[in-house]
């Protein structure tokens, strides 16, 4: 009888927990559902029924206007170029720096790592004016180089890679050194393939961070031809394509902007969760 009561109480507690989590999930996802629905509404319907989840009537006018009567395709292309370059650069430089700090012994290593941790504690907005001054001094202001190169260094990514490399077994590296592998060959052919979970995490964080970056692009360029999606969508919020609320237009732009990040996460989420992949028992 006591065991039956304990089982019943446990089931009741789990049911309450799942109910609360379901409500929280619905509250969290409701704004996204409203965004999707509003993107396919007309302006009068969006103004009269702003939180309705059923467009009445269903309309593609906002998306058509974005793609044919605005610079949205140019913004999208700029964001793709910047994001791909920044993601590749961060994966390379973060992994190299993380491995150097985790495995190579050199003077000043602890000071460099302390500096990285300190940089993580500094708000990005504080660095905007120094970034502008450096870009202007190097004559790379208002260029792809000025928009891409400063984002390739990421203290958080180096921190993640350093922690992962420190957790990998030394036996594999020692065996490779006995076989004659040098430091670079050891890193590229032995250690890096074992770091797949960390690399996937860096890819997603870098993709999301550079795709959604805004503050850096404001101080790095002013040429309209270099406008990425974040700056372009911000201009839409100010009503640059017409009068009225333009809710469908703005939320259609936000929806299209959200899709690549969501697709990236769903493609790689299984690999992120496979933290044990590549582990070696000593």
PDB file of N, CA, C and O in Angstrom, residues 139-213:
ATOM      1  N   UNK A 139      42.616  51.431 -42.206  1.00  0.00           N
ATOM      2  CA  UNK A 139      42.047  51.687 -43.542  1.00  0.00           C
ATOM      3  C   UNK A 139      41.217  50.511 -44.055  1.00  0.00           C
ATOM      4  O   UNK A 139      41.188  50.222 -45.252  1.00  0.00           O
ATOM      5  N   UNK A 140      40.531  49.829 -43.156  1.00  0.00           N
ATOM      6  CA  UNK A 140      39.631  48.744 -43.568  1.00  0.00           C
ATOM      7  C   UNK A 140      38.185  49.062 -43.171  1.00  0.00           C
ATOM      8  O   UNK A 140      37.319  48.187 -43.219  1.00  0.00           O
ATOM      9  N   UNK A 141      37.954  50.323 -42.780  1.00  0.00           N
ATOM     10  CA  UNK A 141      36.582  50.739 -42.497  1.00  0.00           C
ATOM     11  C   UNK A 141      35.770  50.729 -43.785  1.00  0.00           C
ATOM     12  O   UNK A 141      36.267  51.059 -44.852  1.00  0.00           O
ATOM     13  N   UNK A 142      34.504  50.359 -43.669  1.00  0.00           N
ATOM     14  CA  UNK A 142      33.594  50.331 -44.813  1.00  0.00           C
ATOM     15  C   UNK A 142      34.053  49.307 -45.860  1.00  0.00           C
ATOM     16  O   UNK A 142      34.107  49.594 -47.061  1.00  0.00           O
ATOM     17  N   UNK A 143      34.396  48.116 -45.394  1.00  0.00           N
ATOM     18  CA  UNK A 143      34.809  47.047 -46.296  1.00  0.00           C
ATOM     19  C   UNK A 143      34.424  45.704 -45.686  1.00  0.00           C
ATOM     20  O   UNK A 143      34.156  45.594 -44.486  1.00  0.00           O
ATOM     21  N   UNK A 144      34.406  44.674 -46.536  1.00  0.00           N
ATOM     22  CA  UNK A 144      34.124  43.333 -46.032  1.00  0.00           C
ATOM     23  C   UNK A 144      35.173  42.897 -45.014  1.00  0.00           C
ATOM     24  O   UNK A 144      34.852  42.218 -44.032  1.00  0.00           O
ATOM     25  N   UNK A 145      36.420  43.276 -45.269  1.00  0.00           N
ATOM     26  CA  UNK A 145      37.493  42.892 -44.348  1.00  0.00           C
ATOM     27  C   UNK A 145      37.238  43.453 -42.954  1.00  0.00           C
ATOM     28  O   UNK A 145      37.381  42.760 -41.943  1.00  0.00           O
ATOM     29  N   UNK A 146      36.853  44.718 -42.888  1.00  0.00           N
ATOM     30  CA  UNK A 146      36.577  45.333 -41.598  1.00  0.00           C
ATOM     31  C   UNK A 146      35.364  44.755 -40.905  1.00  0.00           C
ATOM     32  O   UNK A 146      35.270  44.787 -39.673  1.00  0.00           O
ATOM     33  N   UNK A 147      34.422  44.202 -41.666  1.00  0.00           N
ATOM     34  CA  UNK A 147      33.239  43.604 -41.068  1.00  0.00           C
ATOM     35  C   UNK A 147      33.479  42.164 -40.634  1.00  0.00           C
ATOM     36  O   UNK A 147      32.801  41.663 -39.728  1.00  0.00           O
ATOM     37  N   UNK A 148      34.434  41.489 -41.273  1.00  0.00           N
ATOM     38  CA  UNK A 148      34.632  40.066 -41.033  1.00  0.00           C
ATOM     39  C   UNK A 148      35.776  39.793 -40.054  1.00  0.00           C
ATOM     40  O   UNK A 148      35.593  39.062 -39.068  1.00  0.00           O
ATOM     41  N   UNK A 149      36.953  40.358 -40.306  1.00  0.00           N
ATOM     42  CA  UNK A 149      38.154  39.998 -39.546  1.00  0.00           C
ATOM     43  C   UNK A 149      38.005  40.227 -38.036  1.00  0.00           C
ATOM     44  O   UNK A 149      38.380  39.349 -37.247  1.00  0.00           O
ATOM     45  N   UNK A 150      37.461  41.374 -37.562  1.00  0.00           N
ATOM     46  CA  UNK A 150      37.356  41.546 -36.109  1.00  0.00           C
ATOM     47  C   UNK A 150      36.460  40.523 -35.424  1.00  0.00           C
ATOM     48  O   UNK A 150      36.591  40.310 -34.209  1.00  0.00           O
ATOM     49  N   UNK A 151      35.564  39.895 -36.158  1.00  0.00           N
ATOM     50  CA  UNK A 151      34.667  38.908 -35.557  1.00  0.00           C
ATOM     51  C   UNK A 151      35.266  37.503 -35.536  1.00  0.00           C
ATOM     52  O   UNK A 151      34.676  36.592 -34.950  1.00  0.00           O
ATOM     53  N   UNK A 152      36.413  37.316 -36.181  1.00  0.00           N
ATOM     54  CA  UNK A 152      37.005  35.972 -36.231  1.00  0.00           C
ATOM     55  C   UNK A 152      37.629  35.552 -34.913  1.00  0.00           C
ATOM     56  O   UNK A 152      37.827  34.362 -34.681  1.00  0.00           O
ATOM     57  N   UNK A 153      37.951  36.498 -34.077  1.00  0.00           N
ATOM     58  CA  UNK A 153      38.476  36.166 -32.756  1.00  0.00           C
ATOM     59  C   UNK A 153      37.366  36.131 -31.730  1.00  0.00           C
ATOM     60  O   UNK A 153      36.589  37.082 -31.617  1.00  0.00           O
ATOM     61  N   UNK A 154      37.269  35.042 -31.007  1.00  0.00           N
ATOM     62  CA  UNK A 154      36.164  34.868 -30.059  1.00  0.00           C
ATOM     63  C   UNK A 154      36.703  34.260 -28.770  1.00  0.00           C
ATOM     64  O   UNK A 154      37.112  33.093 -28.759  1.00  0.00           O
ATOM     65  N   UNK A 155      36.723  35.033 -27.692  1.00  0.00           N
ATOM     66  CA  UNK A 155      37.272  34.555 -26.428  1.00  0.00           C
ATOM     67  C   UNK A 155      36.481  33.377 -25.880  1.00  0.00           C
ATOM     68  O   UNK A 155      37.060  32.420 -25.351  1.00  0.00           O
ATOM     69  N   UNK A 156      35.161  33.430 -26.004  1.00  0.00           N
ATOM     70  CA  UNK A 156      34.335  32.330 -25.491  1.00  0.00           C
ATOM     71  C   UNK A 156      34.633  31.036 -26.238  1.00  0.00           C
ATOM     72  O   UNK A 156      34.676  29.952 -25.642  1.00  0.00           O
ATOM     73  N   UNK A 157      34.846  31.120 -27.551  1.00  0.00           N
ATOM     74  CA  UNK A 157      35.159  29.935 -28.328  1.00  0.00           C
ATOM     75  C   UNK A 157      36.494  29.333 -27.933  1.00  0.00           C
ATOM     76  O   UNK A 157      36.645  28.110 -27.844  1.00  0.00           O
ATOM     77  N   UNK A 158      37.491  30.179 -27.703  1.00  0.00           N
ATOM     78  CA  UNK A 158      38.800  29.693 -27.249  1.00  0.00           C
ATOM     79  C   UNK A 158      38.659  29.007 -25.895  1.00  0.00           C
ATOM     80  O   UNK A 158      39.263  27.952 -25.638  1.00  0.00           O
ATOM     81  N   UNK A 159      37.861  29.585 -25.029  1.00  0.00           N
ATOM     82  CA  UNK A 159      37.636  29.009 -23.700  1.00  0.00           C
ATOM     83  C   UNK A 159      37.007  27.621 -23.818  1.00  0.00           C
ATOM     84  O   UNK A 159      37.403  26.677 -23.121  1.00  0.00           O
ATOM     85  N   UNK A 160      36.021  27.478 -24.696  1.00  0.00           N
ATOM     86  CA  UNK A 160      35.350  26.179 -24.882  1.00  0.00           C
ATOM     87  C   UNK A 160      36.327  25.147 -25.433  1.00  0.00           C
ATOM     88  O   UNK A 160      36.401  24.014 -24.946  1.00  0.00           O
ATOM     89  N   UNK A 161      37.091  25.527 -26.452  1.00  0.00           N
ATOM     90  CA  UNK A 161      38.016  24.580 -27.067  1.00  0.00           C
ATOM     91  C   UNK A 161      39.134  24.193 -26.100  1.00  0.00           C
ATOM     92  O   UNK A 161      39.550  23.030 -26.057  1.00  0.00           O
ATOM     93  N   UNK A 162      39.619  25.125 -25.323  1.00  0.00           N
ATOM     94  CA  UNK A 162      40.660  24.817 -24.342  1.00  0.00           C
ATOM     95  C   UNK A 162      40.159  23.793 -23.333  1.00  0.00           C
ATOM     96  O   UNK A 162      40.845  22.813 -23.014  1.00  0.00           O
ATOM     97  N   UNK A 163      38.959  23.998 -22.831  1.00  0.00           N
ATOM     98  CA  UNK A 163      38.398  23.056 -21.875  1.00  0.00           C
ATOM     99  C   UNK A 163      38.208  21.665 -22.457  1.00  0.00           C
ATOM    100  O   UNK A 163      38.460  20.655 -21.792  1.00  0.00           O
ATOM    101  N   UNK A 164      37.791  21.609 -23.733  1.00  0.00           N
ATOM    102  CA  UNK A 164      37.587  20.300 -24.356  1.00  0.00           C
ATOM    103  C   UNK A 164      38.916  19.590 -24.586  1.00  0.00           C
ATOM    104  O   UNK A 164      39.044  18.389 -24.323  1.00  0.00           O
ATOM    105  N   UNK A 165      39.917  20.310 -25.081  1.00  0.00           N
ATOM    106  CA  UNK A 165      41.215  19.681 -25.330  1.00  0.00           C
ATOM    107  C   UNK A 165      41.856  19.190 -24.034  1.00  0.00           C
ATOM    108  O   UNK A 165      42.544  18.169 -24.024  1.00  0.00           O
ATOM    109  N   UNK A 166      41.646  19.910 -22.944  1.00  0.00           N
ATOM    110  CA  UNK A 166      42.195  19.471 -21.664  1.00  0.00           C
ATOM    111  C   UNK A 166      41.528  18.198 -21.164  1.00  0.00           C
ATOM    112  O   UNK A 166      42.110  17.457 -20.373  1.00  0.00           O
ATOM    113  N   UNK A 167      40.289  17.941 -21.617  1.00  0.00           N
ATOM    114  CA  UNK A 167      39.572  16.743 -21.184  1.00  0.00           C
ATOM    115  C   UNK A 167      39.884  15.513 -22.032  1.00  0.00           C
ATOM    116  O   UNK A 167      39.487  14.415 -21.686  1.00  0.00           O
ATOM    117  N   UNK A 168      40.564  15.697 -23.158  1.00  0.00           N
ATOM    118  CA  UNK A 168      40.900  14.558 -24.008  1.00  0.00           C
ATOM    119  C   UNK A 168      42.101  13.819 -23.431  1.00  0.00           C
ATOM    120  O   UNK A 168      42.986  14.431 -22.833  1.00  0.00           O
ATOM    121  N   UNK A 169      42.159  12.491 -23.595  1.00  0.00           N
ATOM    122  CA  UNK A 169      43.262  11.710 -23.010  1.00  0.00           C
ATOM    123  C   UNK A 169      44.592  11.983 -23.694  1.00  0.00           C
ATOM    124  O   UNK A 169      44.668  12.116 -24.916  1.00  0.00           O
ATOM    125  N   UNK A 170      45.636  12.049 -22.888  1.00  0.00           N
ATOM    126  CA  UNK A 170      46.975  12.284 -23.413  1.00  0.00           C
ATOM    127  C   UNK A 170      47.567  11.047 -24.091  1.00  0.00           C
ATOM    128  O   UNK A 170      48.513  11.164 -24.868  1.00  0.00           O
ATOM    129  N   UNK A 171      46.990   9.871 -23.804  1.00  0.00           N
ATOM    130  CA  UNK A 171      47.569   8.638 -24.338  1.00  0.00           C
ATOM    131  C   UNK A 171      47.571   8.631 -25.863  1.00  0.00           C
ATOM    132  O   UNK A 171      48.527   8.169 -26.489  1.00  0.00           O
ATOM    133  N   UNK A 172      46.493   9.155 -26.461  1.00  0.00           N
ATOM    134  CA  UNK A 172      46.412   9.170 -27.919  1.00  0.00           C
ATOM    135  C   UNK A 172      47.480  10.083 -28.504  1.00  0.00           C
ATOM    136  O   UNK A 172      48.150   9.740 -29.491  1.00  0.00           O
ATOM    137  N   UNK A 173      47.672  11.248 -27.918  1.00  0.00           N
ATOM    138  CA  UNK A 173      48.678  12.179 -28.416  1.00  0.00           C
ATOM    139  C   UNK A 173      50.090  11.609 -28.238  1.00  0.00           C
ATOM    140  O   UNK A 173      50.939  11.759 -29.117  1.00  0.00           O
ATOM    141  N   UNK A 174      50.327  10.980 -27.121  1.00  0.00           N
ATOM    142  CA  UNK A 174      51.649  10.403 -26.892  1.00  0.00           C
ATOM    143  C   UNK A 174      51.939   9.287 -27.886  1.00  0.00           C
ATOM    144  O   UNK A 174      53.068   9.163 -28.387  1.00  0.00           O
ATOM    145  N   UNK A 175      50.925   8.460 -28.189  1.00  0.00           N
ATOM    146  CA  UNK A 175      51.116   7.400 -29.177  1.00  0.00           C
ATOM    147  C   UNK A 175      51.425   7.983 -30.554  1.00  0.00           C
ATOM    148  O   UNK A 175      52.272   7.469 -31.290  1.00  0.00           O
ATOM    149  N   UNK A 176      50.737   9.092 -30.903  1.00  0.00           N
ATOM    150  CA  UNK A 176      50.993   9.718 -32.198  1.00  0.00           C
ATOM    151  C   UNK A 176      52.391  10.333 -32.242  1.00  0.00           C
ATOM    152  O   UNK A 176      53.056  10.292 -33.281  1.00  0.00           O
ATOM    153  N   UNK A 177      52.857  10.876 -31.136  1.00  0.00           N
ATOM    154  CA  UNK A 177      54.208  11.445 -31.109  1.00  0.00           C
ATOM    155  C   UNK A 177      55.258  10.348 -31.265  1.00  0.00           C
ATOM    156  O   UNK A 177      56.293  10.540 -31.911  1.00  0.00           O
ATOM    157  N   UNK A 178      54.996   9.186 -30.668  1.00  0.00           N
ATOM    158  CA  UNK A 178      55.923   8.064 -30.818  1.00  0.00           C
ATOM    159  C   UNK A 178      56.006   7.633 -32.275  1.00  0.00           C
ATOM    160  O   UNK A 178      57.076   7.240 -32.772  1.00  0.00           O
ATOM    161  N   UNK A 179      54.879   7.736 -32.987  1.00  0.00           N
ATOM    162  CA  UNK A 179      54.861   7.373 -34.413  1.00  0.00           C
ATOM    163  C   UNK A 179      55.483   8.439 -35.298  1.00  0.00           C
ATOM    164  O   UNK A 179      55.525   8.287 -36.522  1.00  0.00           O
ATOM    165  N   UNK A 180      55.918   9.541 -34.694  1.00  0.00           N
ATOM    166  CA  UNK A 180      56.616  10.568 -35.456  1.00  0.00           C
ATOM    167  C   UNK A 180      55.792  11.771 -35.856  1.00  0.00           C
ATOM    168  O   UNK A 180      56.261  12.596 -36.658  1.00  0.00           O
ATOM    169  N   UNK A 181      54.583  11.921 -35.325  1.00  0.00           N
ATOM    170  CA  UNK A 181      53.732  13.058 -35.676  1.00  0.00           C
ATOM    171  C   UNK A 181      54.231  14.330 -34.994  1.00  0.00           C
ATOM    172  O   UNK A 181      54.534  14.328 -33.796  1.00  0.00           O
ATOM    173  N   UNK A 182      54.319  15.421 -35.750  1.00  0.00           N
ATOM    174  CA  UNK A 182      54.680  16.713 -35.188  1.00  0.00           C
ATOM    175  C   UNK A 182      53.474  17.388 -34.559  1.00  0.00           C
ATOM    176  O   UNK A 182      52.352  16.864 -34.587  1.00  0.00           O
ATOM    177  N   UNK A 183      53.694  18.571 -34.013  1.00  0.00           N
ATOM    178  CA  UNK A 183      52.615  19.265 -33.307  1.00  0.00           C
ATOM    179  C   UNK A 183      51.448  19.589 -34.234  1.00  0.00           C
ATOM    180  O   UNK A 183      50.280  19.338 -33.899  1.00  0.00           O
ATOM    181  N   UNK A 184      51.740  20.151 -35.414  1.00  0.00           N
ATOM    182  CA  UNK A 184      50.670  20.513 -36.338  1.00  0.00           C
ATOM    183  C   UNK A 184      49.945  19.275 -36.861  1.00  0.00           C
ATOM    184  O   UNK A 184      48.709  19.264 -36.953  1.00  0.00           O
ATOM    185  N   UNK A 185      50.690  18.234 -37.217  1.00  0.00           N
ATOM    186  CA  UNK A 185      50.069  16.990 -37.693  1.00  0.00           C
ATOM    187  C   UNK A 185      49.249  16.336 -36.580  1.00  0.00           C
ATOM    188  O   UNK A 185      48.162  15.805 -36.824  1.00  0.00           O
ATOM    189  N   UNK A 186      49.763  16.384 -35.366  1.00  0.00           N
ATOM    190  CA  UNK A 186      49.040  15.849 -34.224  1.00  0.00           C
ATOM    191  C   UNK A 186      47.720  16.577 -34.016  1.00  0.00           C
ATOM    192  O   UNK A 186      46.676  15.948 -33.788  1.00  0.00           O
ATOM    193  N   UNK A 187      47.773  17.893 -34.118  1.00  0.00           N
ATOM    194  CA  UNK A 187      46.551  18.684 -33.940  1.00  0.00           C
ATOM    195  C   UNK A 187      45.542  18.396 -35.045  1.00  0.00           C
ATOM    196  O   UNK A 187      44.365  18.147 -34.774  1.00  0.00           O
ATOM    197  N   UNK A 188      45.996  18.415 -36.292  1.00  0.00           N
ATOM    198  CA  UNK A 188      45.079  18.343 -37.429  1.00  0.00           C
ATOM    199  C   UNK A 188      44.502  16.937 -37.640  1.00  0.00           C
ATOM    200  O   UNK A 188      43.319  16.788 -37.959  1.00  0.00           O
ATOM    201  N   UNK A 189      45.332  15.903 -37.458  1.00  0.00           N
ATOM    202  CA  UNK A 189      44.915  14.545 -37.803  1.00  0.00           C
ATOM    203  C   UNK A 189      44.442  13.713 -36.626  1.00  0.00           C
ATOM    204  O   UNK A 189      43.726  12.722 -36.820  1.00  0.00           O
ATOM    205  N   UNK A 190      44.832  14.085 -35.411  1.00  0.00           N
ATOM    206  CA  UNK A 190      44.497  13.259 -34.253  1.00  0.00           C
ATOM    207  C   UNK A 190      43.541  13.970 -33.302  1.00  0.00           C
ATOM    208  O   UNK A 190      42.466  13.449 -32.973  1.00  0.00           O
ATOM    209  N   UNK A 191      43.933  15.162 -32.849  1.00  0.00           N
ATOM    210  CA  UNK A 191      43.162  15.844 -31.811  1.00  0.00           C
ATOM    211  C   UNK A 191      41.887  16.470 -32.358  1.00  0.00           C
ATOM    212  O   UNK A 191      40.815  16.342 -31.758  1.00  0.00           O
ATOM    213  N   UNK A 192      41.977  17.141 -33.503  1.00  0.00           N
ATOM    214  CA  UNK A 192      40.819  17.854 -34.028  1.00  0.00           C
ATOM    215  C   UNK A 192      39.646  16.929 -34.353  1.00  0.00           C
ATOM    216  O   UNK A 192      38.491  17.270 -34.048  1.00  0.00           O
ATOM    217  N   UNK A 193      39.867  15.751 -34.967  1.00  0.00           N
ATOM    218  CA  UNK A 193      38.714  14.855 -35.193  1.00  0.00           C
ATOM    219  C   UNK A 193      38.034  14.401 -33.908  1.00  0.00           C
ATOM    220  O   UNK A 193      36.834  14.113 -33.912  1.00  0.00           O
ATOM    221  N   UNK A 194      38.772  14.332 -32.809  1.00  0.00           N
ATOM    222  CA  UNK A 194      38.176  13.951 -31.532  1.00  0.00           C
ATOM    223  C   UNK A 194      37.327  15.073 -30.934  1.00  0.00           C
ATOM    224  O   UNK A 194      36.506  14.827 -30.045  1.00  0.00           O
ATOM    225  N   UNK A 195      37.526  16.287 -31.407  1.00  0.00           N
ATOM    226  CA  UNK A 195      36.839  17.450 -30.833  1.00  0.00           C
ATOM    227  C   UNK A 195      35.550  17.790 -31.570  1.00  0.00           C
ATOM    228  O   UNK A 195      35.110  18.938 -31.534  1.00  0.00           O
ATOM    229  N   UNK A 196      34.946  16.832 -32.241  1.00  0.00           N
ATOM    230  CA  UNK A 196      33.764  17.122 -33.058  1.00  0.00           C
ATOM    231  C   UNK A 196      32.624  17.758 -32.268  1.00  0.00           C
ATOM    232  O   UNK A 196      32.020  18.722 -32.745  1.00  0.00           O
ATOM    233  N   UNK A 197      32.273  17.270 -31.063  1.00  0.00           N
ATOM    234  CA  UNK A 197      31.193  17.942 -30.314  1.00  0.00           C
ATOM    235  C   UNK A 197      31.484  19.413 -30.033  1.00  0.00           C
ATOM    236  O   UNK A 197      30.606  20.265 -30.181  1.00  0.00           O
ATOM    237  N   UNK A 198      32.723  19.700 -29.634  1.00  0.00           N
ATOM    238  CA  UNK A 198      33.084  21.100 -29.354  1.00  0.00           C
ATOM    239  C   UNK A 198      33.082  21.924 -30.630  1.00  0.00           C
ATOM    240  O   UNK A 198      32.649  23.082 -30.633  1.00  0.00           O
ATOM    241  N   UNK A 199      33.561  21.348 -31.732  1.00  0.00           N
ATOM    242  CA  UNK A 199      33.590  22.074 -33.002  1.00  0.00           C
ATOM    243  C   UNK A 199      32.181  22.400 -33.476  1.00  0.00           C
ATOM    244  O   UNK A 199      31.925  23.497 -33.984  1.00  0.00           O
ATOM    245  N   UNK A 200      31.268  21.453 -33.339  1.00  0.00           N
ATOM    246  CA  UNK A 200      29.885  21.700 -33.749  1.00  0.00           C
ATOM    247  C   UNK A 200      29.285  22.816 -32.899  1.00  0.00           C
ATOM    248  O   UNK A 200      28.553  23.678 -33.401  1.00  0.00           O
ATOM    249  N   UNK A 201      29.594  22.808 -31.609  1.00  0.00           N
ATOM    250  CA  UNK A 201      29.113  23.889 -30.739  1.00  0.00           C
ATOM    251  C   UNK A 201      29.654  25.238 -31.190  1.00  0.00           C
ATOM    252  O   UNK A 201      28.914  26.231 -31.250  1.00  0.00           O
ATOM    253  N   UNK A 202      30.938  25.287 -31.526  1.00  0.00           N
ATOM    254  CA  UNK A 202      31.540  26.533 -32.000  1.00  0.00           C
ATOM    255  C   UNK A 202      30.894  26.970 -33.308  1.00  0.00           C
ATOM    256  O   UNK A 202      30.637  28.169 -33.527  1.00  0.00           O
ATOM    257  N   UNK A 203      30.631  26.027 -34.212  1.00  0.00           N
ATOM    258  CA  UNK A 203      30.008  26.367 -35.490  1.00  0.00           C
ATOM    259  C   UNK A 203      28.651  27.024 -35.260  1.00  0.00           C
ATOM    260  O   UNK A 203      28.334  28.071 -35.848  1.00  0.00           O
ATOM    261  N   UNK A 204      27.835  26.423 -34.403  1.00  0.00           N
ATOM    262  CA  UNK A 204      26.495  26.968 -34.170  1.00  0.00           C
ATOM    263  C   UNK A 204      26.557  28.321 -33.466  1.00  0.00           C
ATOM    264  O   UNK A 204      25.861  29.272 -33.856  1.00  0.00           O
ATOM    265  N   UNK A 205      27.395  28.432 -32.430  1.00  0.00           N
ATOM    266  CA  UNK A 205      27.507  29.711 -31.727  1.00  0.00           C
ATOM    267  C   UNK A 205      28.056  30.802 -32.638  1.00  0.00           C
ATOM    268  O   UNK A 205      27.587  31.951 -32.601  1.00  0.00           O
ATOM    269  N   UNK A 206      29.038  30.456 -33.465  1.00  0.00           N
ATOM    270  CA  UNK A 206      29.616  31.442 -34.376  1.00  0.00           C
ATOM    271  C   UNK A 206      28.621  31.846 -35.451  1.00  0.00           C
ATOM    272  O   UNK A 206      28.498  33.031 -35.792  1.00  0.00           O
ATOM    273  N   UNK A 207      27.914  30.855 -36.004  1.00  0.00           N
ATOM    274  CA  UNK A 207      26.917  31.155 -37.033  1.00  0.00           C
ATOM    275  C   UNK A 207      25.828  32.059 -36.475  1.00  0.00           C
ATOM    276  O   UNK A 207      25.484  33.088 -37.074  1.00  0.00           O
ATOM    277  N   UNK A 208      25.301  31.689 -35.317  1.00  0.00           N
ATOM    278  CA  UNK A 208      24.229  32.490 -34.725  1.00  0.00           C
ATOM    279  C   UNK A 208      24.717  33.877 -34.340  1.00  0.00           C
ATOM    280  O   UNK A 208      24.038  34.880 -34.575  1.00  0.00           O
ATOM    281  N   UNK A 209      25.907  33.944 -33.739  1.00  0.00           N
ATOM    282  CA  UNK A 209      26.410  35.236 -33.295  1.00  0.00           C
ATOM    283  C   UNK A 209      26.700  36.191 -34.437  1.00  0.00           C
ATOM    284  O   UNK A 209      26.327  37.367 -34.383  1.00  0.00           O
ATOM    285  N   UNK A 210      27.348  35.701 -35.502  1.00  0.00           N
ATOM    286  CA  UNK A 210      27.670  36.573 -36.632  1.00  0.00           C
ATOM    287  C   UNK A 210      26.436  36.885 -37.469  1.00  0.00           C
ATOM    288  O   UNK A 210      26.319  37.977 -38.037  1.00  0.00           O
ATOM    289  N   UNK A 211      25.501  35.941 -37.569  1.00  0.00           N
ATOM    290  CA  UNK A 211      24.269  36.194 -38.326  1.00  0.00           C
ATOM    291  C   UNK A 211      23.415  37.257 -37.653  1.00  0.00           C
ATOM    292  O   UNK A 211      22.783  38.079 -38.324  1.00  0.00           O
ATOM    293  N   UNK A 212      23.395  37.263 -36.326  1.00  0.00           N
ATOM    294  CA  UNK A 212      22.559  38.210 -35.577  1.00  0.00           C
ATOM    295  C   UNK A 212      23.322  39.447 -35.107  1.00  0.00           C
ATOM    296  O   UNK A 212      22.756  40.276 -34.392  1.00  0.00           O
ATOM    297  N   UNK A 213      24.581  39.567 -35.488  1.00  0.00           N
ATOM    298  CA  UNK A 213      25.390  40.718 -35.047  1.00  0.00           C
ATOM    299  C   UNK A 213      24.842  42.020 -35.628  1.00  0.00           C
ATOM    300  O   UNK A 213      24.436  42.081 -36.790  1.00  0.00           O
TER     301      UNK A 213
END
